[in-house]
Coordinates of N, CA, C and O in Angstrom, one line a residue:
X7 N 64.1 142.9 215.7 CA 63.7 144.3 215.6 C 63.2 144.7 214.2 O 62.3 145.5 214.2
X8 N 63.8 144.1 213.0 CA 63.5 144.2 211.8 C 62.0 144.0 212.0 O 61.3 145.1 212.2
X9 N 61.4 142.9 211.9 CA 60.6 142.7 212.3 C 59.3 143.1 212.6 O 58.2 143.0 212.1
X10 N 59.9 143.8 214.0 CA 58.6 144.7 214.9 C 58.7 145.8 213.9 O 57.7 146.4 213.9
X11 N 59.6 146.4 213.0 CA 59.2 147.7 211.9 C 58.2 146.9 211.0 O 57.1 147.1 211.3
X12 N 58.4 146.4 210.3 CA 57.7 145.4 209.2 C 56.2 145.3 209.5 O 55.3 145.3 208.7
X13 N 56.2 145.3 211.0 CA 54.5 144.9 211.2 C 53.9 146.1 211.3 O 52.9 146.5 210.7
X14 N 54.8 146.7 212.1 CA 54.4 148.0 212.8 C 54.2 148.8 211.3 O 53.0 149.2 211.2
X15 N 54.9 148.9 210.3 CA 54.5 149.3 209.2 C 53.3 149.3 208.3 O 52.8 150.1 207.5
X16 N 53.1 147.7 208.6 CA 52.3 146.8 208.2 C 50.6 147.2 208.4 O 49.8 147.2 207.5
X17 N 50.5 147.5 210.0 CA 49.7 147.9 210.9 C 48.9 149.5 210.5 O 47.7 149.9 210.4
X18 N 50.6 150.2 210.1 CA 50.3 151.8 210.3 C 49.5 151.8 208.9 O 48.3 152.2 209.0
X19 N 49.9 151.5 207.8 CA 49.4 151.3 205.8 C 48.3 151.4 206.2 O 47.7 152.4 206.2
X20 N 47.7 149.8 206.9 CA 45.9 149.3 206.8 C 45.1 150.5 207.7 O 43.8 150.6 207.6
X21 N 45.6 151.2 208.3 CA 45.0 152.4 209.4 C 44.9 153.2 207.9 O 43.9 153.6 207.4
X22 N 45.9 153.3 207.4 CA 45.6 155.2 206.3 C 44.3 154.1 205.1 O 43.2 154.4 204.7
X23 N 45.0 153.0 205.1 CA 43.8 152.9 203.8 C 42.3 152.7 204.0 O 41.3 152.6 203.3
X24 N 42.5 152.7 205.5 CA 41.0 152.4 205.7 C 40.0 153.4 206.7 O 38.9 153.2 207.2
X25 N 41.0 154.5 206.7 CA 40.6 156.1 207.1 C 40.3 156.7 205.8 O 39.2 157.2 205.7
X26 N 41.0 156.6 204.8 CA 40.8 156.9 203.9 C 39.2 156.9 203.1 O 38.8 157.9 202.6
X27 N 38.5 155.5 203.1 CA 37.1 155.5 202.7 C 36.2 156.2 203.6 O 35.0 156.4 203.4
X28 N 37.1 156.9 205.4 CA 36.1 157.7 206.0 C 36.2 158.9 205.5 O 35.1 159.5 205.2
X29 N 37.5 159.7 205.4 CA 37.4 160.8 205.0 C 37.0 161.5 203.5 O 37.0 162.8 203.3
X30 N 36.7 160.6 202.8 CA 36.3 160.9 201.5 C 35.4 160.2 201.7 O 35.7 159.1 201.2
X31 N 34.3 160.2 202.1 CA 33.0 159.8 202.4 C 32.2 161.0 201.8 O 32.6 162.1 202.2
X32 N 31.3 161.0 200.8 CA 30.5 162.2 200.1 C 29.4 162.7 200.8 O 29.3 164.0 200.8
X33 N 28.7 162.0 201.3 CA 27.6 162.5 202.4 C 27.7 162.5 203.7 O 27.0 163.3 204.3
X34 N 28.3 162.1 204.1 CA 29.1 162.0 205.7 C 28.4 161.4 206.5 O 28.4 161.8 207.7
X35 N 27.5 160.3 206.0 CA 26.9 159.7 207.1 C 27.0 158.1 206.7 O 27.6 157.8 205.7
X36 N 26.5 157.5 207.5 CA 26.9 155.8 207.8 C 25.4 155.5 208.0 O 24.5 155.9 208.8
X37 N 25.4 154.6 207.1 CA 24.0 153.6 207.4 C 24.6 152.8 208.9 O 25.6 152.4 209.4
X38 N 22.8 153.0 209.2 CA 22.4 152.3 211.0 C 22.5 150.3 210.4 O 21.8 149.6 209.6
X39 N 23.8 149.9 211.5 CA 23.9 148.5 211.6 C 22.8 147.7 212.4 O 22.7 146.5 212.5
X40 N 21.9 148.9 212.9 CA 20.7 147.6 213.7 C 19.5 147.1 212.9 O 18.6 147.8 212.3
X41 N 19.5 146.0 213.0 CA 18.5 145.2 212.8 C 17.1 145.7 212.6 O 16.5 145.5 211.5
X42 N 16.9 146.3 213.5 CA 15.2 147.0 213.7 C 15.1 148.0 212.6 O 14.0 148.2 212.0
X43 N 16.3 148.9 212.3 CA 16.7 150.0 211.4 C 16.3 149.6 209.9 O 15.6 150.3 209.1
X44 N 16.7 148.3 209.6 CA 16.6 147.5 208.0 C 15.6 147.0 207.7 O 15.2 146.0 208.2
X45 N 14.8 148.0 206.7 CA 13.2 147.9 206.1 C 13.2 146.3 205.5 O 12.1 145.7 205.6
X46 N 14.3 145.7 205.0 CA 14.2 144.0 204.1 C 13.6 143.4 206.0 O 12.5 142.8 206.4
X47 N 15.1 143.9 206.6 CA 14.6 143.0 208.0 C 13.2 143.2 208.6 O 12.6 142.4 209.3
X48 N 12.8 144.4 208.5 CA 10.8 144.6 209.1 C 10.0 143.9 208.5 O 9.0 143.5 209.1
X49 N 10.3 143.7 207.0 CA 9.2 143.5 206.2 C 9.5 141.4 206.4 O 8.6 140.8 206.0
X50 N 10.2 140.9 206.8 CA 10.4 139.5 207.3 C 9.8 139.5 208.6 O 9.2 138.4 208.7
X51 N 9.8 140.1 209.5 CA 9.3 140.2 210.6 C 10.4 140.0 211.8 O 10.1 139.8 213.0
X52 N 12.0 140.0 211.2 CA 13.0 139.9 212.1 C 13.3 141.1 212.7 O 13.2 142.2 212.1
X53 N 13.7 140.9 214.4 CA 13.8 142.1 215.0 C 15.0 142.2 216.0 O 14.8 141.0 216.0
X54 N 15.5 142.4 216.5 CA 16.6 142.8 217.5 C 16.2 141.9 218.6 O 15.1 142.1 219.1
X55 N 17.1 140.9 219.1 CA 16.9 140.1 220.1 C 16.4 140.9 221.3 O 15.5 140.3 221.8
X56 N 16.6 141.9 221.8 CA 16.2 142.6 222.8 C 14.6 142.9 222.7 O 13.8 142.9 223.7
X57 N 14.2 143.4 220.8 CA 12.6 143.5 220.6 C 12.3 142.2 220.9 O 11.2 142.0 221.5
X58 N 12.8 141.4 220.6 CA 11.9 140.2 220.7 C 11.8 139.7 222.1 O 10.8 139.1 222.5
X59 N 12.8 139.9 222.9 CA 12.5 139.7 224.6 C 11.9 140.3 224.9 O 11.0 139.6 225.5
X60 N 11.5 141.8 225.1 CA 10.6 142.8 225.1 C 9.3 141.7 224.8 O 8.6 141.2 225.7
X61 N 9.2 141.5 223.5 CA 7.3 141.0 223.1 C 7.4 139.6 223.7 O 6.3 139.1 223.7
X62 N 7.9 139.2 223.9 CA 8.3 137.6 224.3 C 7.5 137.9 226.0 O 6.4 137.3 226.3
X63 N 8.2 138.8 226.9 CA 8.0 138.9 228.0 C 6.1 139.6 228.5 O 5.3 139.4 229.4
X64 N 6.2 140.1 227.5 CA 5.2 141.0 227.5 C 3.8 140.1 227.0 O 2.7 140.4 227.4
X65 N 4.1 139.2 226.3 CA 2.6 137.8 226.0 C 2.7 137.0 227.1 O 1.7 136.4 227.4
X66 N 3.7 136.8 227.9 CA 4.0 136.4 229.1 C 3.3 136.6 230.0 O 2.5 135.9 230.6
X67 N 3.4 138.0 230.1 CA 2.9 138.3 231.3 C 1.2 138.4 231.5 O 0.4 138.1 232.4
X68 N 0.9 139.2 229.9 CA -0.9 139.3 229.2 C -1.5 137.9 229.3 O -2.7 137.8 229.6
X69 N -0.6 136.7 229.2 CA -1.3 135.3 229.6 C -1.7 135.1 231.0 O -2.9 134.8 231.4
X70 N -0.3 135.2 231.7 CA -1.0 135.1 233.5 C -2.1 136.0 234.1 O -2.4 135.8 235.3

């Protein structure tokens, strides 16, 4: 039972410390994690597996 406090404690700390960099956040917004979003990733020509099924499907079909 010791134990299950220890973690449980353990658990509850890493929740405040890492709420903590949201609520003291200065501008209150969050850079976009997608791919297609990231100007380095446009300018390589990498795109979101879904864009690239999209254009993949789409010379596909412009061929037949």
């Amino acid at each position: 039972m010791k134990t299950f406090f220890i973690i449980l404690l353990l658990v509850a700390g890493s929740m405040v410390l890492l709420s903590v960099g949201v609520l003291l956040r200065k501008d209150h917004t969050f850079r976009s994690e997608h791919i297609s979003e990231n100007k380095l990733m446009r300018e390589r020509g990498i795109h979101c597996a879904t864009s690239q099924d999209r254009e993949a499907r789409r010379k596909m079909k412009n061929k037949n």
